[in-house]
mmCIF file of C-alpha atoms in Angstrom:
data_model
loop_
_atom_site.group_PDB
_atom_site.id
_atom_site.type_symbol
_atom_site.label_atom_id
_atom_site.label_comp_id
_atom_site.label_asym_id
_atom_site.label_seq_id
_atom_site.Cartn_x
_atom_site.Cartn_y
_atom_site.Cartn_z
ATOM 1 C CA UNK I 749 97.512 68.902 126.911
ATOM 2 C CA UNK I 750 99.435 65.975 125.450
ATOM 3 C CA UNK I 751 102.004 65.493 122.707
ATOM 4 C CA UNK I 752 99.413 64.764 120.006
ATOM 5 C CA UNK I 753 97.697 68.080 120.687
ATOM 6 C CA UNK I 754 101.073 69.840 120.488
ATOM 7 C CA UNK I 755 101.804 68.087 117.176
ATOM 8 C CA UNK I 756 98.431 69.164 115.802
ATOM 9 C CA UNK I 757 99.042 72.782 116.867
ATOM 10 C CA UNK I 758 102.437 72.752 115.161
ATOM 11 C CA UNK I 759 101.021 71.324 111.932
ATOM 12 C CA UNK I 760 98.142 73.783 111.879
ATOM 13 C CA UNK I 761 100.483 76.728 112.468
ATOM 14 C CA UNK I 762 102.739 75.556 109.631
ATOM 15 C CA UNK I 763 99.758 75.179 107.278
ATOM 16 C CA UNK I 764 98.850 78.842 107.831
ATOM 17 C CA UNK I 765 102.424 80.146 108.079
ATOM 18 C CA UNK I 766 101.986 81.587 111.571
ATOM 19 C CA UNK I 767 104.126 81.311 114.702
ATOM 20 C CA UNK I 768 101.531 79.976 117.121
ATOM 21 C CA UNK I 769 98.390 77.834 117.118
ATOM 22 C CA UNK I 770 96.394 76.965 120.229
ATOM 23 C CA UNK I 771 93.900 74.087 120.036
ATOM 24 C CA UNK I 772 90.619 74.745 121.854
ATOM 25 C CA UNK I 773 87.203 73.142 122.245
ATOM 26 C CA UNK I 774 85.402 75.314 119.679
ATOM 27 C CA UNK I 775 85.722 78.406 117.526
ATOM 28 C CA UNK I 776 83.363 80.194 119.911
ATOM 29 C CA UNK I 777 85.618 79.446 122.873
ATOM 30 C CA UNK I 778 88.632 80.520 120.828
ATOM 31 C CA UNK I 779 87.078 83.872 119.912
ATOM 32 C CA UNK I 780 86.196 84.417 123.570
ATOM 33 C CA UNK I 781 89.737 83.598 124.718
ATOM 34 C CA UNK I 782 91.292 85.817 122.055
ATOM 35 C CA UNK I 783 89.161 88.806 123.103
ATOM 36 C CA UNK I 784 90.103 88.229 126.734
ATOM 37 C CA UNK I 785 93.756 88.118 125.724
ATOM 38 C CA UNK I 786 93.281 91.408 123.866
ATOM 39 C CA UNK I 787 91.888 92.985 127.028
ATOM 40 C CA UNK I 788 88.355 93.518 125.704
ATOM 41 C CA UNK I 789 85.855 94.213 128.487
ATOM 42 C CA UNK I 790 82.981 96.372 129.769
ATOM 43 C CA UNK I 791 82.692 99.743 128.071
ATOM 44 C CA UNK I 792 84.447 98.576 124.917
ATOM 45 C CA UNK I 793 82.902 98.294 121.463
ATOM 46 C CA UNK I 794 83.778 95.625 118.910
ATOM 47 C CA UNK I 795 82.784 95.888 115.251
ATOM 48 C CA UNK I 796 81.269 92.723 113.749
ATOM 49 C CA UNK I 797 79.544 92.052 110.419
ATOM 50 C CA UNK I 798 75.748 92.097 110.406
ATOM 51 C CA UNK I 799 75.696 88.793 108.518
ATOM 52 C CA UNK I 800 77.502 86.085 110.480
ATOM 53 C CA UNK I 801 76.909 83.252 112.909
ATOM 54 C CA UNK I 802 75.645 84.470 116.286
ATOM 55 C CA UNK I 803 78.812 83.362 118.103
ATOM 56 C CA UNK I 804 80.745 86.259 116.546
ATOM 57 C CA UNK I 805 78.594 88.717 118.476
ATOM 58 C CA UNK I 806 77.963 86.494 121.505
ATOM 59 C CA UNK I 807 81.623 86.367 122.518
ATOM 60 C CA UNK I 808 81.739 90.167 122.559
ATOM 61 C CA UNK I 809 78.762 90.242 124.920
ATOM 62 C CA UNK I 810 80.314 87.497 127.046
ATOM 63 C CA UNK I 811 83.279 89.825 127.595
ATOM 64 C CA UNK I 812 80.932 92.567 128.772
ATOM 65 C CA UNK I 813 81.587 94.625 125.640
ATOM 66 C CA UNK I 814 79.133 95.818 122.974
ATOM 67 C CA UNK I 815 78.975 94.425 119.424
ATOM 68 C CA UNK I 816 78.571 97.139 116.781
ATOM 69 C CA UNK I 817 77.082 95.753 113.587
ATOM 70 C CA UNK I 818 78.273 96.850 110.149
ATOM 71 C CA UNK I 819 76.565 95.718 106.934
ATOM 72 C CA UNK I 820 78.172 93.398 104.410
ATOM 73 C CA UNK I 821 79.147 93.749 100.770
ATOM 74 C CA UNK I 822 76.426 92.124 98.639
ATOM 75 C CA UNK I 823 78.965 90.670 96.213
ATOM 76 C CA UNK I 824 81.033 88.849 98.851
ATOM 77 C CA UNK I 825 78.752 88.718 101.927
ATOM 78 C CA UNK I 826 81.774 89.840 103.953
ATOM 79 C CA UNK I 827 82.151 92.978 106.049
ATOM 80 C CA UNK I 828 81.920 96.087 103.850
ATOM 81 C CA UNK I 829 85.137 97.945 104.604
ATOM 82 C CA UNK I 830 83.703 101.162 103.162
ATOM 83 C CA UNK I 831 81.103 101.267 105.957
ATOM 84 C CA UNK I 832 83.474 100.554 108.858
ATOM 85 C CA UNK I 833 84.843 104.081 109.294
ATOM 86 C CA UNK I 834 81.457 105.618 110.116
ATOM 87 C CA UNK I 835 80.936 103.139 112.974
ATOM 88 C CA UNK I 836 84.278 103.772 114.668
ATOM 89 C CA UNK I 837 84.144 105.578 118.027
ATOM 90 C CA UNK I 838 86.538 106.248 120.890
ATOM 91 C CA UNK I 839 85.151 103.096 122.511
ATOM 92 C CA UNK I 840 86.060 100.867 119.549
ATOM 93 C CA UNK I 841 88.766 98.485 120.698
ATOM 94 C CA UNK I 842 88.562 95.650 118.162
ATOM 95 C CA UNK I 843 87.050 94.491 114.892
ATOM 96 C CA UNK I 844 86.138 90.919 113.917
ATOM 97 C CA UNK I 845 86.140 90.456 110.131
ATOM 98 C CA UNK I 846 84.519 87.126 109.224
ATOM 99 C CA UNK I 847 85.926 85.111 106.320
ATOM 100 C CA UNK I 848 82.471 83.891 105.371
ATOM 101 C CA UNK I 849 82.264 80.476 103.684
ATOM 102 C CA UNK I 850 86.071 80.502 103.435
ATOM 103 C CA UNK I 851 86.377 83.722 101.416
ATOM 104 C CA UNK I 852 88.739 86.154 103.146
ATOM 105 C CA UNK I 853 87.333 89.551 104.044
ATOM 106 C CA UNK I 854 88.690 92.734 102.454
ATOM 107 C CA UNK I 855 91.611 92.986 104.880
ATOM 108 C CA UNK I 856 93.420 95.720 102.919
ATOM 109 C CA UNK I 857 90.308 97.893 102.932
ATOM 110 C CA UNK I 858 89.782 97.256 106.635
ATOM 111 C CA UNK I 859 93.374 98.161 107.493
ATOM 112 C CA UNK I 860 93.043 101.415 105.543
ATOM 113 C CA UNK I 861 90.246 102.684 107.808
ATOM 114 C CA UNK I 862 91.028 101.042 111.154
ATOM 115 C CA UNK I 863 93.582 102.787 113.417
ATOM 116 C CA UNK I 864 96.588 100.741 114.529
ATOM 117 C CA UNK I 865 95.448 100.700 118.169
ATOM 118 C CA UNK I 866 92.316 98.708 117.257
ATOM 119 C CA UNK I 867 92.843 94.950 117.404
ATOM 120 C CA UNK I 868 91.906 92.821 114.389
ATOM 121 C CA UNK I 869 90.545 89.365 115.209
ATOM 122 C CA UNK I 870 89.786 87.169 112.179
ATOM 123 C CA UNK I 871 86.749 84.923 112.523
ATOM 124 C CA UNK I 872 88.197 82.270 110.253
ATOM 125 C CA UNK I 873 85.721 79.564 111.226
ATOM 126 C CA UNK I 874 85.278 78.376 107.632
ATOM 127 C CA UNK I 875 88.649 79.492 106.290
ATOM 128 C CA UNK I 876 91.177 76.741 107.043
ATOM 129 C CA UNK I 877 93.707 76.913 104.216
ATOM 130 C CA UNK I 878 92.180 80.022 102.636
ATOM 131 C CA UNK I 879 94.488 82.619 101.118
ATOM 132 C CA UNK I 880 94.348 86.384 100.767
ATOM 133 C CA UNK I 881 96.791 87.231 98.022
ATOM 134 C CA UNK I 882 100.046 85.558 99.015
ATOM 135 C CA UNK I 883 99.106 85.253 102.700
ATOM 136 C CA UNK I 884 97.007 82.709 104.536
ATOM 137 C CA UNK I 885 94.015 83.336 106.757
ATOM 138 C CA UNK I 886 95.181 83.132 110.343
ATOM 139 C CA UNK I 887 97.985 85.642 109.964
ATOM 140 C CA UNK I 888 96.084 88.610 108.519
ATOM 141 C CA UNK I 889 95.276 90.274 111.852
ATOM 142 C CA UNK I 890 96.441 90.246 115.464
ATOM 143 C CA UNK I 891 94.868 86.810 115.896
ATOM 144 C CA UNK I 892 92.464 84.448 114.164
ATOM 145 C CA UNK I 893 90.181 81.614 115.219
ATOM 146 C CA UNK I 894 89.228 78.537 113.184
ATOM 147 C CA UNK I 895 86.457 75.966 113.604
ATOM 148 C CA UNK I 896 86.712 72.189 113.233
ATOM 149 C CA UNK I 897 82.946 71.661 113.271
ATOM 150 C CA UNK I 898 81.830 68.748 111.029
ATOM 151 C CA UNK I 899 80.951 70.972 108.045
ATOM 152 C CA UNK I 900 84.315 72.761 107.989
ATOM 153 C CA UNK I 901 87.230 71.993 105.578
ATOM 154 C CA UNK I 902 89.196 70.417 108.434
ATOM 155 C CA UNK I 903 87.086 68.685 111.076
ATOM 156 C CA UNK I 904 87.835 66.978 114.353
ATOM 157 C CA UNK I 905 84.148 66.375 115.084
ATOM 158 C CA UNK I 906 84.184 69.572 117.129
ATOM 159 C CA UNK I 907 86.943 71.936 118.180
ATOM 160 C CA UNK I 908 88.833 75.013 117.098
ATOM 161 C CA UNK I 909 92.200 76.751 117.055
ATOM 162 C CA UNK I 910 93.545 80.226 117.744
ATOM 163 C CA UNK I 911 96.448 81.449 115.610
ATOM 164 C CA UNK I 912 98.679 84.459 116.151
ATOM 165 C CA UNK I 913 102.125 85.808 115.346
ATOM 166 C CA UNK I 914 102.198 87.780 118.601
ATOM 167 C CA UNK I 915 104.252 86.183 121.358
ATOM 168 C CA UNK I 916 102.686 88.564 123.884
ATOM 169 C CA UNK I 917 99.133 87.637 122.941
ATOM 170 C CA UNK I 918 100.014 83.938 122.803
ATOM 171 C CA UNK I 919 101.358 84.052 126.349
ATOM 172 C CA UNK I 920 98.353 85.979 127.633
ATOM 173 C CA UNK I 921 95.984 83.379 126.207
ATOM 174 C CA UNK I 922 97.963 80.313 127.278
ATOM 175 C CA UNK I 923 99.183 81.495 130.689
ATOM 176 C CA UNK I 924 96.150 83.447 131.828
ATOM 177 C CA UNK I 925 92.785 82.848 130.175
ATOM 178 C CA UNK I 926 93.508 79.314 128.967
ATOM 179 C CA UNK I 927 94.647 77.888 132.310
ATOM 180 C CA UNK I 928 91.973 79.639 134.347
ATOM 181 C CA UNK I 929 89.132 78.788 131.992
ATOM 182 C CA UNK I 930 86.536 81.282 130.780
ATOM 183 C CA UNK I 931 83.418 82.324 132.635
ATOM 184 C CA UNK I 932 80.318 82.298 130.465
ATOM 185 C CA UNK I 933 76.698 83.246 130.927
ATOM 186 C CA UNK I 934 75.135 79.789 131.153
ATOM 187 C CA UNK I 935 72.318 80.046 128.644
ATOM 188 C CA UNK I 936 71.452 77.298 126.169
ATOM 189 C CA UNK I 937 73.678 77.637 123.146
ATOM 190 C CA UNK I 938 76.886 79.442 124.077
ATOM 191 C CA UNK I 939 77.569 79.693 120.368
ATOM 192 C CA UNK I 940 74.079 79.028 119.044
ATOM 193 C CA UNK I 941 71.581 81.539 120.487
ATOM 194 C CA UNK I 942 72.039 85.311 120.386
ATOM 195 C CA UNK I 943 72.492 86.625 123.911
ATOM 196 C CA UNK I 944 70.157 89.331 125.131
ATOM 197 C CA UNK I 945 71.990 91.611 127.586
ATOM 198 C CA UNK I 946 68.829 92.377 129.584
ATOM 199 C CA UNK I 947 68.155 88.681 130.071
ATOM 200 C CA UNK I 948 71.766 88.119 131.059
ATOM 201 C CA UNK I 949 71.558 90.782 133.766
ATOM 202 C CA UNK I 950 68.362 89.263 135.168
ATOM 203 C CA UNK I 951 69.614 85.682 135.271
ATOM 204 C CA UNK I 952 73.150 86.284 136.533
ATOM 205 C CA UNK I 953 74.096 82.618 136.578
ATOM 206 C CA UNK I 954 77.450 81.672 135.155
ATOM 207 C CA UNK I 955 79.794 78.743 134.866
ATOM 208 C CA UNK I 956 83.406 78.242 133.950
ATOM 209 C CA UNK I 957 84.404 76.120 131.009
ATOM 210 C CA UNK I 958 87.822 74.684 130.266
ATOM 211 C CA UNK I 959 88.927 75.235 126.658
ATOM 212 C CA UNK I 960 91.391 72.325 126.563
ATOM 213 C CA UNK I 961 91.444 70.283 123.374
ATOM 214 C CA UNK I 962 91.423 66.506 123.853
ATOM 215 C CA UNK I 963 94.048 64.119 122.453
ATOM 216 C CA UNK I 964 91.628 62.097 120.320
ATOM 217 C CA UNK I 965 90.356 65.289 118.701
ATOM 218 C CA UNK I 966 93.871 66.321 117.716
ATOM 219 C CA UNK I 967 94.631 62.863 116.362
ATOM 220 C CA UNK I 968 91.731 63.295 113.939
ATOM 221 C CA UNK I 969 92.961 66.785 113.082
ATOM 222 C CA UNK I 970 96.475 65.538 112.306
ATOM 223 C CA UNK I 971 95.045 63.002 109.865
ATOM 224 C CA UNK I 972 92.914 65.674 108.190
ATOM 225 C CA UNK I 973 95.851 68.061 107.777
ATOM 226 C CA UNK I 974 98.033 65.324 106.274
ATOM 227 C CA UNK I 975 95.432 64.916 103.472
ATOM 228 C CA UNK I 976 94.493 68.566 103.224
ATOM 229 C CA UNK I 977 96.594 69.591 100.241
ATOM 230 C CA UNK I 978 95.708 66.457 98.306
ATOM 231 C CA UNK I 979 91.953 66.309 98.920
ATOM 232 C CA UNK I 980 90.811 69.863 99.634
ATOM 233 C CA UNK I 981 93.121 72.479 98.156
ATOM 234 C CA UNK I 982 92.406 71.188 94.644
ATOM 235 C CA UNK I 983 88.758 72.172 95.174
ATOM 236 C CA UNK I 984 89.727 75.567 96.546
ATOM 237 C CA UNK I 985 91.921 76.224 93.495
ATOM 238 C CA UNK I 986 89.184 75.140 91.098
ATOM 239 C CA UNK I 987 86.635 77.378 92.803
ATOM 240 C CA UNK I 988 89.020 80.328 93.081
ATOM 241 C CA UNK I 989 88.460 80.668 96.843
ATOM 242 C CA UNK I 990 91.947 82.146 97.123
ATOM 243 C CA UNK I 991 91.002 85.216 95.070
ATOM 244 C CA UNK I 992 89.201 88.059 96.801
ATOM 245 C CA UNK I 993 86.069 89.078 94.935
ATOM 246 C CA UNK I 994 84.581 85.627 94.387
ATOM 247 C CA UNK I 995 80.909 86.015 93.461
ATOM 248 C CA UNK I 996 77.834 84.459 95.141
ATOM 249 C CA UNK I 997 77.463 82.188 92.089
ATOM 250 C CA UNK I 998 80.763 80.543 93.000
ATOM 251 C CA UNK I 999 79.532 80.011 96.559
ATOM 252 C CA UNK I 1000 76.546 78.101 95.194
ATOM 253 C CA UNK I 1001 78.816 75.953 93.076
ATOM 254 C CA UNK I 1002 81.083 75.328 96.065
ATOM 255 C CA UNK I 1003 78.281 74.308 98.398
ATOM 256 C CA UNK I 1004 77.032 71.815 95.812
ATOM 257 C CA UNK I 1005 80.427 70.472 94.858
ATOM 258 C CA UNK I 1006 82.251 69.962 98.164
#
């Protein structure tokens, strides 16, 4: 990947106060790569919220693991940390809290009930620039993945980015999974249609995709980041997105005002 992609990765990492950012083709691909880097595979279980986009669960299935659904808090629509403990088993290897609509999940509550050996992967698809207390989304777990889909705060038309403070995980993603590409079950809608494991086993046809981000995509991203604080953060401050506990009424205001 070229110098403009590298510049975009550096800017995005600085925005979220993390050590590493890896530009990829989509948030779905990024989640898949991150799970591969974490060693998630057949026989493993990964906790995901019951209310999220299908890609959050699909990437778990693509790794051969099993998504375990946990209900959400009705005030925030994010993963209910109080319900996580009862779904933990010896097979649980990771949890994917989703920062839905840009509101960070209850990361303190999640950390209280999740053992240290379980990886935390933030699905930060909508959470570019979001804060949790004094910290930014992207550095609240072992890794995070953002989306640059057209309806997201920062858009490159399509694309995504993985962030992490772990040098080990960064190297695993970049040196192994990233260069080799990821093998996916080739059904319509890698990130759009929920994957049925029985259907997957019957079809058995796969393809490899390359997650490399293109230069023109990163050029757009650089321009978006340069205007981010001026044009977007003022809305986030007004709407109190940085404060955990934002109510559904604020979501409605945000969706109508952005």
